Amino acid sequence: KAGVTQTPRYLIKTRGQQVTLSCSPISGHRSVSWYQQTPGQGLQFLFEYFSETQRNKGNFPGRFSGRQFSNSRSEMNVSTLELGDSALYLCASNSAGERSGYTFGSGTRLTVV
Amino acid sequence: SQQGEEDPQALSIQEGENATMNCSYKTSINNLQWYRQNSGRGLVHLILIRSNEREKHSGRLRVTLDTSKKSSSLLITASRAADTASYFCATDGSNSGYALNFGKGTSLLVTP
């Protein structure tokens, strides 16, 4: 069974640009969550999608957005990048809404210069 | 916002010793989970304990939960060098929907 796949693994962007990150969940998992990890703030919840609907959103500015497709793949977008957006972005998937453990991808390391 | 707080922040032990990490949280929870992270890679789910459970075991792992004290502990017995990683507790509750609230983690170093 393939794990959660995140692409790309590494990304370098310039301030003001926008970026799109991709996440393919485990086959059959319909819930996809996104987290930002930084040394200062730790792991922070961005948003969660289930069957193409955003069910929960963390405390991030509107520059951070996401979506989920009918095949459960998800993308997150960050517009007008700031230096502080440099982080490891992690995607996690979970089977149909059950409150069980999440399977995380290896993450996308975003560096904003 | 951070819900869980792990203690200690860093722990260094020798192979064969036991490692104990603690986690405290602030609000009522449905479940508490422990994850491991190696060198800035993805998190690996270790164990989940529900709010109505007090203790759970999985291999060399033992987790306890005390909801009256809003705290949990993770015990790794007979540690190995491969256990070197950061360990995070994560909670979810009625106020957080499907979001996990993570602590800042305990960095465990196991030396041969």
Tab-separated table of C-alpha atoms in Angstrom:
chain	number	residue	atom	x	y	z
A	1	LYS	CA	0.000	0.000	0.000
A	2	ALA	CA	1.620	3.275	-1.092
A	3	GLY	CA	2.020	5.939	1.557
A	4	VAL	CA	1.145	9.609	1.458
A	5	THR	CA	3.040	11.281	-1.369
A	6	GLN	CA	3.968	14.934	-1.282
A	7	THR	CA	5.510	16.837	-4.151
A	8	PRO	CA	7.822	18.546	-4.549
A	9	ARG	CA	10.184	17.579	-1.695
A	10	TYR	CA	12.072	20.861	-1.793
A	11	LEU	CA	11.181	24.269	-3.133
A	12	ILE	CA	12.883	27.651	-3.168
A	13	LYS	CA	10.752	30.693	-3.924
A	14	THR	CA	11.186	34.449	-3.825
A	15	ARG	CA	9.169	36.780	-1.640
A	16	GLY	CA	5.961	37.841	-3.327
A	17	GLN	CA	5.671	34.720	-5.450
A	18	GLN	CA	3.046	32.056	-4.997
A	19	VAL	CA	3.467	28.321	-4.559
A	20	THR	CA	1.339	25.204	-4.924
A	21	LEU	CA	2.077	22.026	-3.013
A	22	SER	CA	0.546	18.664	-3.802
A	23	CYS	CA	-0.482	15.716	-1.664
A	24	SER	CA	-1.722	12.287	-2.719
A	25	PRO	CA	-3.271	10.410	0.217
A	26	ILE	CA	-3.296	6.708	0.837
A	27	SER	CA	-5.717	5.013	-1.511
A	28	GLY	CA	-9.169	4.959	0.070
A	29	HIS	CA	-8.421	7.749	2.551
A	30	ARG	CA	-10.823	10.610	2.053
A	31	SER	CA	-9.574	12.957	4.765
A	32	VAL	CA	-6.504	15.092	4.066
A	33	SER	CA	-4.986	17.541	6.530
A	34	TRP	CA	-2.161	20.046	6.150
A	35	TYR	CA	0.292	21.224	8.797
A	36	GLN	CA	3.067	23.776	8.878
A	37	GLN	CA	6.166	23.015	10.939
A	38	THR	CA	8.666	25.691	11.915
A	39	PRO	CA	11.347	25.741	14.633
A	40	GLY	CA	9.648	28.644	16.373
A	41	GLN	CA	5.973	27.712	16.229
A	42	GLY	CA	6.211	23.943	15.960
A	43	LEU	CA	3.473	22.010	14.184
A	44	GLN	CA	0.421	24.072	13.368
A	45	PHE	CA	-2.784	22.963	11.714
A	46	LEU	CA	-3.638	24.624	8.406
A	47	PHE	CA	-6.811	22.917	7.149
A	48	GLU	CA	-8.580	19.617	6.684
A	49	TYR	CA	-10.579	18.342	3.726
A	50	PHE	CA	-13.003	15.477	3.424
A	51	SER	CA	-14.760	14.574	0.185
A	52	GLU	CA	-13.729	17.871	-1.431
A	53	THR	CA	-15.117	19.949	1.454
A	54	GLN	CA	-13.042	21.957	3.893
A	55	ARG	CA	-14.214	20.894	7.321
A	56	ASN	CA	-11.807	22.796	9.502
A	57	LYS	CA	-9.353	25.669	9.114
A	58	GLY	CA	-6.518	26.783	11.337
A	59	ASN	CA	-5.535	30.292	12.282
A	60	PHE	CA	-3.635	31.276	9.151
A	61	PRO	CA	-4.104	34.305	6.883
A	62	GLY	CA	-6.165	34.079	3.721
A	63	ARG	CA	-2.955	33.781	1.675
A	64	PHE	CA	-3.056	30.116	2.613
A	65	SER	CA	-5.678	28.154	0.747
A	66	GLY	CA	-6.316	24.608	-0.285
A	67	ARG	CA	-8.584	22.301	-2.163
A	68	GLN	CA	-9.318	18.639	-2.587
A	69	PHE	CA	-10.173	16.860	-5.795
A	70	SER	CA	-12.652	14.055	-6.417
A	71	ASN	CA	-9.826	11.489	-6.244
A	72	SER	CA	-8.955	12.831	-2.740
A	73	ARG	CA	-5.691	14.388	-3.901
A	74	SER	CA	-5.173	17.766	-2.304
A	75	GLU	CA	-3.272	20.912	-3.067
A	76	MET	CA	-2.407	23.871	-0.916
A	77	ASN	CA	-1.517	27.272	-2.240
A	78	VAL	CA	0.323	30.128	-0.599
A	79	SER	CA	0.163	33.471	-2.343
A	80	THR	CA	2.367	36.528	-1.856
A	81	LEU	CA	5.041	34.544	-0.061
A	82	GLU	CA	6.762	36.011	2.970
A	83	LEU	CA	10.073	35.007	4.541
A	84	GLY	CA	8.139	33.637	7.519
A	85	ASP	CA	6.395	31.116	5.293
A	86	SER	CA	9.629	29.135	5.111
A	87	ALA	CA	8.735	25.836	6.723
A	88	LEU	CA	8.185	22.137	6.341
A	89	TYR	CA	4.655	21.570	5.075
A	90	LEU	CA	3.219	18.212	6.004
A	91	CYS	CA	0.188	16.469	4.616
A	92	ALA	CA	-1.614	13.694	6.466
A	93	SER	CA	-4.393	11.347	5.466
A	94	ASN	CA	-6.903	9.383	7.465
A	95	SER	CA	-9.647	6.927	6.621
A	96	ALA	CA	-13.231	8.147	6.330
A	97	GLY	CA	-13.561	10.564	9.233
A	98	GLU	CA	-12.596	8.081	11.894
A	99	ARG	CA	-10.643	9.566	14.762
A	100	SER	CA	-7.641	7.326	14.400
A	101	GLY	CA	-4.000	7.809	13.673
A	102	TYR	CA	-2.947	9.830	10.702
A	103	THR	CA	-0.418	8.820	8.063
A	104	PHE	CA	1.918	11.656	7.197
A	105	GLY	CA	3.866	12.293	4.042
A	106	SER	CA	7.561	13.209	4.078
A	107	GLY	CA	6.728	16.861	3.616
A	108	THR	CA	7.670	19.702	1.322
A	109	ARG	CA	10.496	21.907	2.551
A	110	LEU	CA	9.724	25.453	1.357
A	111	THR	CA	12.382	28.138	1.557
A	112	VAL	CA	11.412	31.718	0.791
A	113	VAL	CA	14.308	34.047	-0.054
B	1	SER	CA	-1.974	27.205	18.988
B	2	GLN	CA	-0.056	24.654	21.015
B	3	GLN	CA	-2.225	22.406	23.121
B	4	GLY	CA	0.275	19.871	24.369
B	5	GLU	CA	3.547	20.548	26.114
B	6	GLU	CA	6.133	17.803	26.255
B	7	ASP	CA	8.615	17.368	29.037
B	8	PRO	CA	11.573	17.123	28.940
B	9	GLN	CA	12.506	19.078	25.813
B	10	ALA	CA	15.553	16.858	25.334
B	11	LEU	CA	16.537	13.477	26.706
B	12	SER	CA	19.788	11.570	26.296
B	13	ILE	CA	20.089	7.936	27.353
B	14	GLN	CA	22.096	4.834	26.534
B	15	GLU	CA	20.891	1.824	24.613
B	16	GLY	CA	18.970	-0.577	26.791
B	17	GLU	CA	17.670	2.097	29.148
B	18	ASN	CA	14.049	3.180	29.327
B	19	ALA	CA	12.920	6.578	28.091
B	20	THR	CA	9.945	8.407	29.569
B	21	MET	CA	8.376	11.476	28.018
B	22	ASN	CA	5.492	13.450	29.423
B	23	CYS	CA	2.813	15.542	27.801
B	24	SER	CA	0.395	17.989	29.353
B	25	TYR	CA	-2.566	19.587	27.651
B	26	LYS	CA	-5.079	22.279	28.463
B	27	THR	CA	-8.589	21.469	27.273
B	28	SER	CA	-10.775	18.373	27.212
B	29	ILE	CA	-9.866	15.829	24.569
B	30	ASN	CA	-11.354	12.928	22.637
B	31	ASN	CA	-8.050	11.232	21.899
B	32	LEU	CA	-4.340	11.679	22.506
B	33	GLN	CA	-1.781	10.395	20.053
B	34	TRP	CA	1.989	10.069	20.014
B	35	TYR	CA	4.081	10.536	16.882
B	36	ARG	CA	7.770	10.139	16.077
B	37	GLN	CA	9.726	12.300	13.642
B	38	ASN	CA	13.185	11.559	12.324
B	39	SER	CA	15.365	14.505	11.239
B	40	GLY	CA	12.675	16.825	9.866
B	41	ARG	CA	10.898	14.153	7.870
B	42	GLY	CA	7.269	13.100	8.122
B	43	LEU	CA	5.656	12.032	11.354
B	44	VAL	CA	5.043	8.377	12.123
B	45	HIS	CA	2.005	7.464	14.172
B	46	LEU	CA	2.944	5.411	17.227
B	47	ILE	CA	-0.128	4.983	19.360
B	48	LEU	CA	-3.547	6.480	20.076
B	49	ILE	CA	-5.261	6.443	23.441
B	50	ARG	CA	-8.887	7.467	23.859
B	51	SER	CA	-10.075	9.706	26.658
B	52	ASN	CA	-11.831	6.807	28.400
B	53	GLU	CA	-8.679	4.654	28.422
B	54	ARG	CA	-5.955	4.851	31.063
B	55	GLU	CA	-3.165	2.742	29.612
B	56	LYS	CA	-2.216	1.237	26.294
B	57	HIS	CA	0.662	-0.904	25.086
B	58	SER	CA	2.199	-1.459	21.685
B	59	GLY	CA	5.403	-3.471	21.496
B	60	ARG	CA	8.030	-1.600	23.532
B	61	LEU	CA	5.717	1.399	23.960
B	62	ARG	CA	3.495	2.080	26.942
B	63	VAL	CA	1.226	5.108	27.080
B	64	THR	CA	-0.742	6.307	30.059
B	65	LEU	CA	-3.411	8.964	30.187
B	66	ASP	CA	-4.662	10.849	33.235
B	67	THR	CA	-7.544	13.075	32.171
B	68	SER	CA	-7.948	14.505	35.674
B	69	LYS	CA	-4.412	15.896	35.455
B	70	LYS	CA	-4.613	16.488	31.699
B	71	SER	CA	-1.401	14.595	31.177
B	72	SER	CA	0.016	11.595	29.356
B	73	SER	CA	3.299	9.750	29.382
B	74	LEU	CA	5.104	7.680	26.766
B	75	LEU	CA	7.502	5.015	27.963
B	76	ILE	CA	9.899	3.365	25.528
B	77	THR	CA	11.465	0.295	27.094
B	78	ALA	CA	14.878	-1.118	26.201
B	79	SER	CA	15.740	1.813	23.936
B	80	ARG	CA	17.745	1.326	20.755
B	81	ALA	CA	19.841	3.774	18.747
B	82	ALA	CA	17.104	3.640	16.081
B	83	ASP	CA	14.706	5.219	18.593
B	84	THR	CA	16.658	8.481	18.279
B	85	ALA	CA	14.051	10.974	17.057
B	86	SER	CA	11.688	13.714	18.172
B	87	TYR	CA	8.481	12.600	19.841
B	88	PHE	CA	5.277	14.618	19.773
B	89	CYS	CA	1.981	14.278	21.525
B	90	ALA	CA	-1.119	15.446	19.692
B	91	THR	CA	-4.636	15.919	20.949
B	92	ASP	CA	-7.982	16.299	19.325
B	93	GLY	CA	-11.145	17.357	21.066
B	94	SER	CA	-14.644	18.647	20.585
B	95	ASN	CA	-13.313	22.181	20.186
B	96	SER	CA	-10.717	21.327	17.555
B	97	GLY	CA	-12.836	19.440	15.043
B	98	TYR	CA	-10.527	17.273	12.968
B	99	ALA	CA	-7.418	19.297	13.787
B	100	LEU	CA	-4.602	17.827	15.812
B	101	ASN	CA	-2.965	20.102	18.340
B	102	PHE	CA	0.704	19.225	18.716
B	103	GLY	CA	3.149	19.923	21.475
B	104	LYS	CA	6.680	21.136	20.749
B	105	GLY	CA	8.141	17.678	21.176
B	106	THR	CA	10.829	15.838	23.093
B	107	SER	CA	14.132	15.219	21.344
B	108	LEU	CA	15.422	11.770	22.291
B	109	LEU	CA	19.023	10.726	21.737
B	110	VAL	CA	19.924	7.082	22.319
B	111	THR	CA	23.649	6.391	22.268
B	112	PRO	CA	25.182	2.938	21.722
